[in-house]
Short mmCIF file of C-alpha atoms and ligand atoms in Angstrom, two decimals:
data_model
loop_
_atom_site.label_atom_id
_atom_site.label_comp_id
_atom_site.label_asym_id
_atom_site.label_seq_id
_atom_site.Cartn_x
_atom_site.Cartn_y
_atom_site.Cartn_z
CA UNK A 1 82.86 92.30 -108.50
CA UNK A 2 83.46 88.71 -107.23
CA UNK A 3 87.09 90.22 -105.36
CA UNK A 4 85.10 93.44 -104.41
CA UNK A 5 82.42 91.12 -102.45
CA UNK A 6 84.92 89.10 -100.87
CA UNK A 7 87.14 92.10 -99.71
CA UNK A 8 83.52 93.94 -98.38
CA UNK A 9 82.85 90.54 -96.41
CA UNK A 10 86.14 90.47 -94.65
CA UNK A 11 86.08 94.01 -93.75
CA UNK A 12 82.71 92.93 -92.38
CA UNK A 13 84.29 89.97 -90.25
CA UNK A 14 87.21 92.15 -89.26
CA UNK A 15 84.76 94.95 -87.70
CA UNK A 16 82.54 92.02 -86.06
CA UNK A 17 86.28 90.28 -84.60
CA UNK A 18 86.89 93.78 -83.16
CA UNK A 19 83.85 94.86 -81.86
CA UNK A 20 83.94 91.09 -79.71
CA UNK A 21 87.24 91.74 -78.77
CA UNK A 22 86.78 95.54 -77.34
CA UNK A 23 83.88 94.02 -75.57
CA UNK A 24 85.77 91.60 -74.03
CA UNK A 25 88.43 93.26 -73.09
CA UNK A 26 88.05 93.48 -69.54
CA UNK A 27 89.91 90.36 -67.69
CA UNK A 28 87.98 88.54 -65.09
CA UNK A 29 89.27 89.70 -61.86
CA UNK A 30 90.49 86.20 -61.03
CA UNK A 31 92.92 86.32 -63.69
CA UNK A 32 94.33 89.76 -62.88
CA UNK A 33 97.87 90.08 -61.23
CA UNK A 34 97.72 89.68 -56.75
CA UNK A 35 101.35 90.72 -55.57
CA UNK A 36 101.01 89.80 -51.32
CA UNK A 37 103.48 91.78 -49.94
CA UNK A 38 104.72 92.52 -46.33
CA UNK A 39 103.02 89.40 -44.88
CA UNK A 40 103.26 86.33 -46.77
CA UNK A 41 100.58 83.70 -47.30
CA UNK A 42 101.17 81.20 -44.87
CA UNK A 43 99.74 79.52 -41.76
CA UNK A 44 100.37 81.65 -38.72
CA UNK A 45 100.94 78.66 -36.59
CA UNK A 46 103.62 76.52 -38.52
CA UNK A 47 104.94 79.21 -40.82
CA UNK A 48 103.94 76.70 -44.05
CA UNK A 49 104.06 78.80 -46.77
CA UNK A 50 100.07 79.27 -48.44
CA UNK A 51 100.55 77.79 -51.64
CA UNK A 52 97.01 78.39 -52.42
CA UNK A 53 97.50 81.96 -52.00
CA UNK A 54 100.58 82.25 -53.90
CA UNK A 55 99.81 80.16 -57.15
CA UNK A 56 96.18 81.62 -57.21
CA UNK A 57 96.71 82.47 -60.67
CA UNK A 58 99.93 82.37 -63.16
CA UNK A 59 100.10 86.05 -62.53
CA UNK A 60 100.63 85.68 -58.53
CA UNK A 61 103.98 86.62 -56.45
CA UNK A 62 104.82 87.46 -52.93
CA UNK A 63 107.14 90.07 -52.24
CA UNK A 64 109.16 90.51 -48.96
CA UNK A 65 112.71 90.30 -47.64
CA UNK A 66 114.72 87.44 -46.33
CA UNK A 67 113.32 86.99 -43.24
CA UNK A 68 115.66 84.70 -41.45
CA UNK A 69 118.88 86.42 -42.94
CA UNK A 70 117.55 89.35 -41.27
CA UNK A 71 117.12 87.84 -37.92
CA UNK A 72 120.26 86.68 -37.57
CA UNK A 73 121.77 89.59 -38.87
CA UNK A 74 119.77 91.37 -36.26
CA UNK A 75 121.02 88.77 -33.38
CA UNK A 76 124.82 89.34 -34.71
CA UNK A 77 124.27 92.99 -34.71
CA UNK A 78 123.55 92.54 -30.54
CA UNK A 79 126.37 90.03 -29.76
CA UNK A 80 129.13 92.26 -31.68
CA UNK A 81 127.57 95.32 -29.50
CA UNK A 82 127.95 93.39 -26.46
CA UNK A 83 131.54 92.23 -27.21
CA UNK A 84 132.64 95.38 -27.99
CA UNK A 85 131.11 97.28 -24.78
CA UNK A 86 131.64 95.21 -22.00
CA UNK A 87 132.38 97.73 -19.26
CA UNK A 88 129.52 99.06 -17.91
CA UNK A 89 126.95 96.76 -19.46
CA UNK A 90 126.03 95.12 -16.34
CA UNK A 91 124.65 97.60 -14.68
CA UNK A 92 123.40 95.87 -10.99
CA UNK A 93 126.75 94.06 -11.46
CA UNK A 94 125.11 90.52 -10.55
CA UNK A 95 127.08 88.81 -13.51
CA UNK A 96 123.69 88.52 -15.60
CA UNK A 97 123.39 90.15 -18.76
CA UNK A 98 119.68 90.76 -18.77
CA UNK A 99 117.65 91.52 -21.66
CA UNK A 100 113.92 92.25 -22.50
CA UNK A 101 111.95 91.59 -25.93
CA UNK A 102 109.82 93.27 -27.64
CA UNK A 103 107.35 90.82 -29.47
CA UNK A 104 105.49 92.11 -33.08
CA UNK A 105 103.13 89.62 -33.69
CA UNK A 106 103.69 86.17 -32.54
CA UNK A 107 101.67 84.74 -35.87
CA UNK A 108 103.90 86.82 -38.13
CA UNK A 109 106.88 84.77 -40.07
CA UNK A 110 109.22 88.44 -39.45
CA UNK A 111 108.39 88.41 -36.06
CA UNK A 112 108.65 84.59 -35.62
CA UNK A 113 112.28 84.96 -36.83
CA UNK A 114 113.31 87.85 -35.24
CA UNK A 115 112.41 86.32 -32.13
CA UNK A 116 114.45 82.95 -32.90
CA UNK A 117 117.41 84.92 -34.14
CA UNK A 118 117.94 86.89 -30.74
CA UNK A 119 117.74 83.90 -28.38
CA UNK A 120 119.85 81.76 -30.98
CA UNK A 121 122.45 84.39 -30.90
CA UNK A 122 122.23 85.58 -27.45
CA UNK A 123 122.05 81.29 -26.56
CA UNK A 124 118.53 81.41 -24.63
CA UNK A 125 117.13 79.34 -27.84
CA UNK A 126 115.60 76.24 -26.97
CA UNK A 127 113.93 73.75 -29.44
CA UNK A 128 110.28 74.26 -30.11
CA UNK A 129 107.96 72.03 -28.08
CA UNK A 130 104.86 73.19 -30.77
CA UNK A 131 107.02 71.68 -33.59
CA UNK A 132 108.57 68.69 -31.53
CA UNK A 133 111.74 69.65 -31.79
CA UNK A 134 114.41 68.00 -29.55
CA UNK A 135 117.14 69.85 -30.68
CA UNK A 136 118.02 73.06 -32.63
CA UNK A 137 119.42 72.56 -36.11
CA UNK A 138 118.29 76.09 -37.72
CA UNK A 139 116.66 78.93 -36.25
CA UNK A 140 113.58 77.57 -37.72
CA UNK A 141 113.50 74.90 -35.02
CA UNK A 142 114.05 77.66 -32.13
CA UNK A 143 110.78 78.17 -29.80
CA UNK A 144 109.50 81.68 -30.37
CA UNK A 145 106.31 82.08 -27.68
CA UNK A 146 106.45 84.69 -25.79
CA UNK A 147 107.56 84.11 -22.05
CA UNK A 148 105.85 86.73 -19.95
CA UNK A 149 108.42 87.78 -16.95
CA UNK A 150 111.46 85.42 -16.37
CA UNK A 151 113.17 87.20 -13.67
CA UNK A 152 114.19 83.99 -11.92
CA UNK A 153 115.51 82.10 -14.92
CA UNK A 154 112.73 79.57 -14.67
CA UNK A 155 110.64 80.23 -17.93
CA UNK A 156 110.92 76.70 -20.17
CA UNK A 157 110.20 78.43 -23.41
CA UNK A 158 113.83 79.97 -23.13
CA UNK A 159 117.05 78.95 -20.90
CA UNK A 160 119.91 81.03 -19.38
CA UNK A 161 122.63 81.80 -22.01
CA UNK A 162 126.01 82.46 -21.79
CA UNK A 163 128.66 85.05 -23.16
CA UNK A 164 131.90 85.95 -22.40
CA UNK A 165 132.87 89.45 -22.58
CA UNK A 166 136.04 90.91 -22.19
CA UNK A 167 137.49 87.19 -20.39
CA UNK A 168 134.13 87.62 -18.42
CA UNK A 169 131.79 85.28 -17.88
CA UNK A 170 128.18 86.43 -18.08
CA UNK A 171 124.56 84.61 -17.80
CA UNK A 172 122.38 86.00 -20.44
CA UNK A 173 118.77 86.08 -19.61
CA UNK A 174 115.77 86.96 -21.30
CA UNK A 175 113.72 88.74 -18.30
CA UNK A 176 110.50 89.51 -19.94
CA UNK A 177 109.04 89.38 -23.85
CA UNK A 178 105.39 90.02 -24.67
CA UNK A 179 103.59 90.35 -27.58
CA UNK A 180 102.85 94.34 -28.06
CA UNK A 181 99.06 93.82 -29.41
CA UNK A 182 96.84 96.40 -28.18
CA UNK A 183 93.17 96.12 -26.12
CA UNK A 184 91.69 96.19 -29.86
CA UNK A 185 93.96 93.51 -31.18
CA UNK A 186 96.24 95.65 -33.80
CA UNK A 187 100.28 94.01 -33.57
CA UNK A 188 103.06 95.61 -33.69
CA UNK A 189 102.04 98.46 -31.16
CA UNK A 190 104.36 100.87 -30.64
CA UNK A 191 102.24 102.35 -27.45
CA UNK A 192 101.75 99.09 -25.96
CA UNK A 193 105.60 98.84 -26.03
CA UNK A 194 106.09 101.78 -24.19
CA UNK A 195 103.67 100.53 -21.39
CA UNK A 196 105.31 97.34 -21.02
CA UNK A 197 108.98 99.08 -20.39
CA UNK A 198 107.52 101.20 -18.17
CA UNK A 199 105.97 98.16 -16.12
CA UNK A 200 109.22 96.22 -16.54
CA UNK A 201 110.97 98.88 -15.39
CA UNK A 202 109.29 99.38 -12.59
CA UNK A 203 109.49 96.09 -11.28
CA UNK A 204 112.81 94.93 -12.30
CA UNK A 205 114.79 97.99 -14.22
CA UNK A 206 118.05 97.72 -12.43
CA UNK A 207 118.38 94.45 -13.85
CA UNK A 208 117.54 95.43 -17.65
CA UNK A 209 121.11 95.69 -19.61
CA UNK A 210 119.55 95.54 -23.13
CA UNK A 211 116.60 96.12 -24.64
CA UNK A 212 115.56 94.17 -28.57
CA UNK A 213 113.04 94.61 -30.19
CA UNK A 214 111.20 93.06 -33.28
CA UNK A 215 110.74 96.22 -34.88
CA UNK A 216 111.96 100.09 -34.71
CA UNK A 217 108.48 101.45 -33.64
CA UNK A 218 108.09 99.15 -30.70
CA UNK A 219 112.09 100.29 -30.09
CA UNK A 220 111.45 103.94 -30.13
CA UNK A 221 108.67 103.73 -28.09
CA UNK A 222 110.82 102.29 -25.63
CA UNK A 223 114.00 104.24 -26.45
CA UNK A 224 112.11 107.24 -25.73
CA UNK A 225 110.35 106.12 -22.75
CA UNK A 226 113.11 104.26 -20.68
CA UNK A 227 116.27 103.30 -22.15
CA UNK A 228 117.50 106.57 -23.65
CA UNK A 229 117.89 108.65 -20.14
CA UNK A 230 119.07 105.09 -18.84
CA UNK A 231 121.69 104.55 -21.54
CA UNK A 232 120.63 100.85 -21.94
CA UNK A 233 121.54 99.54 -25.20
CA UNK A 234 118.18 99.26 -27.77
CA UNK A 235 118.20 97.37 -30.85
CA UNK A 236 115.32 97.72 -33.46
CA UNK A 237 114.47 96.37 -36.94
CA UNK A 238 113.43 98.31 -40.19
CA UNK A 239 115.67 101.48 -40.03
CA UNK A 240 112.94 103.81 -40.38
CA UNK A 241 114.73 107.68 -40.69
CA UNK A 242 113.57 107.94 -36.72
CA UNK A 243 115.07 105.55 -35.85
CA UNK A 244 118.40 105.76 -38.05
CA UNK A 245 118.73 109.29 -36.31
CA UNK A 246 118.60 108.52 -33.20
CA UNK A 247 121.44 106.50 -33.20
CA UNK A 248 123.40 109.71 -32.84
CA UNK A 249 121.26 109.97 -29.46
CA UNK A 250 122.43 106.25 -28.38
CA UNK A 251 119.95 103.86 -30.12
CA UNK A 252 122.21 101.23 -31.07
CA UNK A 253 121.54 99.37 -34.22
CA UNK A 254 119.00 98.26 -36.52
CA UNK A 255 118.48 96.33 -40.20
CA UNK A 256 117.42 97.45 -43.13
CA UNK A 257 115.10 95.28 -44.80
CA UNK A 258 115.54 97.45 -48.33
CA UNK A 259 112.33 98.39 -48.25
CA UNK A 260 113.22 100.64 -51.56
CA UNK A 261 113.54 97.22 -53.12
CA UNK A 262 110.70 95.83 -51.94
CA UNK A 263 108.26 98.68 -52.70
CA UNK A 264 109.94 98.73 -56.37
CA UNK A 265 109.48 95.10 -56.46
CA UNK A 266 105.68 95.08 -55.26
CA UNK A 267 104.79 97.81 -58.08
CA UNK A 268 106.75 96.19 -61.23
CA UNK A 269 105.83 92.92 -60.52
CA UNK A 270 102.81 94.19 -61.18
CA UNK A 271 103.16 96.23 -63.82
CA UNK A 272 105.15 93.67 -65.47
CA UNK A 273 102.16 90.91 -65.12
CA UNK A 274 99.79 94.01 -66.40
CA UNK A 275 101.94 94.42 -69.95
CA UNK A 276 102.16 90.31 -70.03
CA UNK A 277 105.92 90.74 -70.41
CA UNK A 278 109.03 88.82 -68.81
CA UNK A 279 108.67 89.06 -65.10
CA UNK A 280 111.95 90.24 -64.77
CA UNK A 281 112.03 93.49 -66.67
CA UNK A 282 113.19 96.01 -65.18
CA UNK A 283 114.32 93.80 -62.20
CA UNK A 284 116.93 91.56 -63.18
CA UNK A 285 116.55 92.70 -66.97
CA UNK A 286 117.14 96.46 -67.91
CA UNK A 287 113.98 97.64 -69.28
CA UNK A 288 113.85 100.45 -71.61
CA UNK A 289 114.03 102.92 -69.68
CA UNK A 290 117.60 101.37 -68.13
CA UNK A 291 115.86 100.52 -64.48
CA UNK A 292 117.55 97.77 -63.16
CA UNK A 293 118.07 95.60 -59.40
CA UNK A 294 121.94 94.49 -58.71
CA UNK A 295 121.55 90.94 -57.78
CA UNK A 296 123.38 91.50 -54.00
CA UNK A 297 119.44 93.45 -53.20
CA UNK A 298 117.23 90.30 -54.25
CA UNK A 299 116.44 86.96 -55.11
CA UNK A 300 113.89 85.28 -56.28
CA UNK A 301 112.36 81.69 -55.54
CA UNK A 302 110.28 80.53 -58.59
CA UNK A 303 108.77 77.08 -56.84
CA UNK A 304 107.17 79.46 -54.39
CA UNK A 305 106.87 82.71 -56.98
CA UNK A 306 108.34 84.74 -54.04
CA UNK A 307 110.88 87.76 -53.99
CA UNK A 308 113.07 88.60 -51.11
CA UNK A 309 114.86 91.44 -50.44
CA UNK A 310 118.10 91.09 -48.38
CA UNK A 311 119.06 92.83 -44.97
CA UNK A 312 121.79 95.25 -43.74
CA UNK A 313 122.98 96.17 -40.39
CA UNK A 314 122.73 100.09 -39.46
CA UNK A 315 124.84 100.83 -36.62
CA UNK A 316 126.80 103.82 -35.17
CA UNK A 317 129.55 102.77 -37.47
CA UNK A 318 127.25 103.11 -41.28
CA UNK A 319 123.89 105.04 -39.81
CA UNK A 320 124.94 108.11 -42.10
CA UNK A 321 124.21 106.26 -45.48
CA UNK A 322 120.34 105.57 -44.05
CA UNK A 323 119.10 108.91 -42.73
CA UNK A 324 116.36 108.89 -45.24
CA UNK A 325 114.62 106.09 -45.37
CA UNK A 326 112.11 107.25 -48.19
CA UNK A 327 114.45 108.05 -50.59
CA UNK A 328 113.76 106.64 -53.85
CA UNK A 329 116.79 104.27 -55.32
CA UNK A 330 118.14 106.09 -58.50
CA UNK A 331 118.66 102.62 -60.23
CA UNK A 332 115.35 102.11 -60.75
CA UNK A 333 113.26 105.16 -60.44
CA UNK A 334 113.29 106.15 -63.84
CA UNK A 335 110.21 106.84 -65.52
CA UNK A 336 108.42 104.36 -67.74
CA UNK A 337 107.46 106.00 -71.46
CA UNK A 338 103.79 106.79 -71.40
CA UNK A 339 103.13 105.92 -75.13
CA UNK A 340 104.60 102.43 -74.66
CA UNK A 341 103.21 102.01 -70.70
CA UNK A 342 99.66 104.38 -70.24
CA UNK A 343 98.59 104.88 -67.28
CA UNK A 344 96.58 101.87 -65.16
CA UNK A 345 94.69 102.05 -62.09
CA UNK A 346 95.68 99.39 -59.29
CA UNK A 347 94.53 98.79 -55.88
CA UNK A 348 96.78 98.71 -53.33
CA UNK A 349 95.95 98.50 -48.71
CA UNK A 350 98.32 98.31 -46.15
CA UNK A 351 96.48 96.05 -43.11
CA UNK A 352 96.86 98.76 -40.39
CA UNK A 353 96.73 103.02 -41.00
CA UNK A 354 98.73 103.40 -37.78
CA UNK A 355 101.74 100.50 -38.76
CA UNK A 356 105.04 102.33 -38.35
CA UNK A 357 107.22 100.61 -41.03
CA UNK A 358 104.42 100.49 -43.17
CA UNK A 359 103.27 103.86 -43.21
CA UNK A 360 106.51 106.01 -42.34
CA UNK A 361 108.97 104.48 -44.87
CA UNK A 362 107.31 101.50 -47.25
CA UNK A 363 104.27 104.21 -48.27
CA UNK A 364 106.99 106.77 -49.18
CA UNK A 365 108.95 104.53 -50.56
CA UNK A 366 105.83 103.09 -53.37
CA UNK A 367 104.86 106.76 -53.54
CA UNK A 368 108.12 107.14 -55.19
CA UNK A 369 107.44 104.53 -57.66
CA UNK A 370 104.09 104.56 -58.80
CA UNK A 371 104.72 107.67 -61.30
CA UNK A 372 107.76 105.90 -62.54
CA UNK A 373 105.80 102.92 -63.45
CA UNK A 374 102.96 105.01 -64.51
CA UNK A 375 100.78 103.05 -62.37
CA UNK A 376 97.66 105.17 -60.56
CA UNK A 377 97.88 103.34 -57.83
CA UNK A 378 94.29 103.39 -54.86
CA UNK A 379 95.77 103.12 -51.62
CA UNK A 380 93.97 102.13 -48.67
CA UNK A 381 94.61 101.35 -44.74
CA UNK A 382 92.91 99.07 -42.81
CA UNK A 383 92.82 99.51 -39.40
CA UNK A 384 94.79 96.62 -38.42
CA UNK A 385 92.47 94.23 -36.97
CA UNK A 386 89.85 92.60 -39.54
CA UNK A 387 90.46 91.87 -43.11
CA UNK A 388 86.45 92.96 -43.74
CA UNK A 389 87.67 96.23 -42.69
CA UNK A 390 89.62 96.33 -45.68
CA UNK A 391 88.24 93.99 -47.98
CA UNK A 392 84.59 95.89 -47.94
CA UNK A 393 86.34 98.97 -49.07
CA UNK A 394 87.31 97.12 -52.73
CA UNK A 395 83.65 97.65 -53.57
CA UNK A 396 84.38 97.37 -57.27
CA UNK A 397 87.36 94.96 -58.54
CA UNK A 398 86.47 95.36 -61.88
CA UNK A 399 87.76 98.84 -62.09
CA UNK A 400 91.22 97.88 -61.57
CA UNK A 401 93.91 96.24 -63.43
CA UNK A 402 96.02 94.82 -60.34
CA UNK A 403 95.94 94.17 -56.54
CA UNK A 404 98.59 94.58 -54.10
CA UNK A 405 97.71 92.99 -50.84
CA UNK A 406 98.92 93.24 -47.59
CA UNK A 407 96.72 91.03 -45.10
CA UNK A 408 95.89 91.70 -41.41
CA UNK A 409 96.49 87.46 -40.56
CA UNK A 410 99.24 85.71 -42.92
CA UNK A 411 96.37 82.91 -42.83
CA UNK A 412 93.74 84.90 -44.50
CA UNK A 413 94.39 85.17 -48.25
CA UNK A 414 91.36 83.33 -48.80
CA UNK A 415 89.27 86.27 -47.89
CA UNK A 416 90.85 87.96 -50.67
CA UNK A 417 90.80 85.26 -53.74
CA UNK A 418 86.77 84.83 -52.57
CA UNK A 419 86.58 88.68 -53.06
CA UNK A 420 88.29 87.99 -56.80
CA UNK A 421 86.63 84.80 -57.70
C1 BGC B 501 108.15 95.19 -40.19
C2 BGC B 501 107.34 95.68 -39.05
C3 BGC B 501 105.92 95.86 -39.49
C4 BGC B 501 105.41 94.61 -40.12
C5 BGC B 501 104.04 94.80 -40.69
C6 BGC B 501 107.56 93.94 -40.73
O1 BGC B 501 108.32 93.48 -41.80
O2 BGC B 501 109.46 94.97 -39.77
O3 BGC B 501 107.84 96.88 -38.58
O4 BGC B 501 105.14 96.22 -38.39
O5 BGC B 501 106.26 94.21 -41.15
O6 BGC B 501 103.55 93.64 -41.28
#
C-alpha cells in the first residue's frame, strides 16, 4: 500500500512538474534569437562595431559579407578594366581619366568601403580628416565624404590620381560623387541616381570616362539613363540578374556579395539558436539532412558573433555563371525533416520595400530557404526611412520564436532590443 502511495504521489509531482513547465514554455522575448543582417550594428559615424547590439543576448549574430574585401575587389575590378582598354577611354582626350561616384549611404559600413576602395585603387584616396588620419595605412583610414562636383581638381576630400595605361600617363579624377538619398530620406536611390547623371552630364559629360557606383541599382539607373548609348564604362556592386545581364549590353563589372550565403546564413543561424544546437550545423557542420557551407563562402568572427560572406568579381569574362541571382545553392537547400524540426514562426523586415538588392535578389534568395529550414517566416518592408515604421508593425513579439532584423540606421539597434526587453 505504502509503495502504491508513494508511486500515486510521484505521478502527482510529475503531472504538477509538467503542467509548470507547459506553462512556461514560452521564452521571454529578450532571450529569443536577433540575427541583424544587411546592416550591422555599429555607429554610422566611426564604423565601431555596436557591441551592445550584437551580444544582446547569447543567442545574437550579425550576418553580412566582407565588406572591405569587397571594396577592393570592386576597386581592382575598375583598374584591370582600365588597363586592359586604354584606347578610347579618354574620350575629350585631355589626358584625364575622369570618373563619377555613385554614393549609397554615406552612414552605411558597405557604402563607407566601397567608397574607400575606389579612390584607394583609382589613387584619389586621401587620409580621413574626421578620423585624424595623416596618412593612409588601410582603406579604413581613406576619407569617404562625398565631394559634390570636382571638375577643377580642387575638392580636399579627394586628390588627382594617377595611372598609366598602355605607357600613358593619365590624371585620374573623381569629378562628382553624391549621396543618392531621396527628398524623403530613403538611401540607396536608384532614381535619384539617374537624376544626378543626367545633371552631370549635362554640365560636364564629355569629360565623364567611367562611371562607379556603390551598388547595381544606383548603376542601372545610370547605365540606362546615360552611359549605355555613351559606351562609358559602369561598374556596380551586388550582381543582381539585371545587372549580370546587361553586361552582354556593355555594363562592365560587378561583385557578388553571395547573397545565397548570406540569406542561408541569416535563416539557420536562427534556426540553429531556435533548436539550442551547435551554431554551426548545417554551416560548417553537415547537419542531417547533408546541408553544408565550403569554407572559401564564409567566415566567422566569434569576439564579435558576426558572419561574413566573401565577394567575387562578375565581369564580361565569368557573367554567365551569375545570370540568376535567386537561385537557391544546392549545397544547402535541402529540406530539414519535419518530425525532428516542426515548423516555427519568425519575424523577419527588410528596412526599405523599394531597396533593389534587398528586394530583387536577397528576398528570393531567403524565400528559397525558409521551407528548407521549415521556418514560417513574417516578412515585412519598411519604407526605408524610420525604424517606427517598421518596428510598430511587430505588434506582438510573443508570437514568434526568432527575429531577423535589418535596420533603417546601423546606429539604431536600440530601438529594437527596447521593443524585446
Ligand atoms: C547592398 C546595397 C543595398 C544595401 C542595403 C548593401 O549591401 O549592396 O545594394 O542597398 O545593402 O542595406
Amino acid at each position: 500500500m505504502k509503495k502504491i502511495l508513494a508511486l500515486l504521489l510521484v505521478l502527482v509531482m510529475v503531472v504538477a512538474l509538467c503542467g509548470t513547465s507547459a506553462f512556461a514554455k514560452g521564452v521571454p522575448n529578450d532571450q529569443k534569437p536577433v540575427i541583424w543582417f544587411n546592416r550591422q550594428p555599429s555607429n554610422s559615424m566611426t564604423g565601431e562595431l555596436d557591441m551592445d547590439a550584437l551580444t544582446w543576448n547569447d543567442n545574437t549574430y550579425y550576418v553580412g559579407f566582407d565588406a572591405k574585401q569587397g571594396a577592393e575587389l570592386q576597386g581592382q575590378m575598375v583598374v584591370d578594366y582600365l588597363q586592359a582598354h586604354g584606347e578610347g577611354l579618354d574620350r575629350n582626350g585631355d589626358g584625364v581619366i575622369g570618373y563619377v561616384l555613385c554614393i549609397g549611404d554615406v552612414g552605411h559600413n558597405d557604402s563607407i568601403a566601397r567608397t574607400r576602395g575606389a579612390r584607394m585603387a583609382l589613387g584619389t584616396a586621401v587620409p580621413d580628416p574626421q578620423q585624424g588620419k595623416t596618412e593612409i595605412k588601410t582603406i579604413d583610414d581613406v576619407d569617404s565624404a562625398q565631394i559634390g562636383t570636382n571638375i577643377d581638381g580642387k575638392a580636399t576630400d579627394v586628390q588627382d590620381g594617377k595611372i598609366t595605361i598602355d605607357g600613358k600617363d593619365y590624371v585620374v579624377r573623381e569629378l562628382a560623387s553624391k549621396e543618392m538619398k531621396n527628398n524623403s530620406g530613403a538611401t540607396w536611390d536608384a532614381p535619384t541616381a539617374g537624376d544626378a547623371i543626367n545633371t552631370w552630364s549635362a554640365a560636364f559629360g564629355d569629360q565623364i570616362d567611367v562611371v562607379v557606383s556603390n551598388n547595381d541599382g544606383m548603376g542601372m539607373a545610370v547605365f540606362n539613363a546615360w552611359s549605355k548609348e555613351q559606351g562609358v564604362p559602369t561598374f556596380g556592386y551586388d550582381a543582381n540578374s539585371d545587372a549580370v545581364a546587361a553586361i552582354e549590353d556593355g555594363y562592365c563589372g560587378t561583385i557578388s556579395q553571395n547573397a545565397d550565403v548570406q540569406a542561408y546564413l541569416t535563416l539557420r543561424t536562427l534556426r540553429n539558436a531556435i533548436d539550442g544546437v551547435d551554431i554551426m550545423t548545417g554551416i560548417s557542420i553537415p547537419d542531417a539532412a547533408g546541408n553544408v557551407l565550403s569554407d572559401d563562402l564564409f567566415y566567422y568572427d566569434d569576439a564579435t558573433r558576426c558572419f561574413y560572406a566573401l565577394n567575387g568579381a562578375v565581369t564580361a569574362d565569368n557573367y554567365k555563371d551569375f545570370l540568376d541571382a535567386t537561385a537557391p545553392n544546392a549545397a544547402f537547400n535541402k529540406q530539414l525533416d519535419e518530425k525532428d524540426f516542426p515548423v516555427v514562426k519568425v519575424w523577419l523586415n527588410l528596412y526599405n520595400a523599394a531597396d533593389n538588392f534587398l528586394n530583387a535578389t536577397y528576398l528570393p534568395q531567403l524565400q528559397n530557404y525558409d521551407k528548407c529550414l521549415n521556418l514560417d517566416v513574417e516578412y515585412v518592408k519598411g519604407d526605408g526611412q524610420t525604424e517606427a515604421n517598421i518596428i510598430d508593425r511587430l505588434g506582438n513579439p510573443d508570437a514568434y520564436e526568432g527575429f531577423c532584423i535589418n535596420m533603417v540606421k546601423t546606429d539604431n539597434g536600440t530601438s529594437y532590443m527596447a521593443k524585446l526587453a
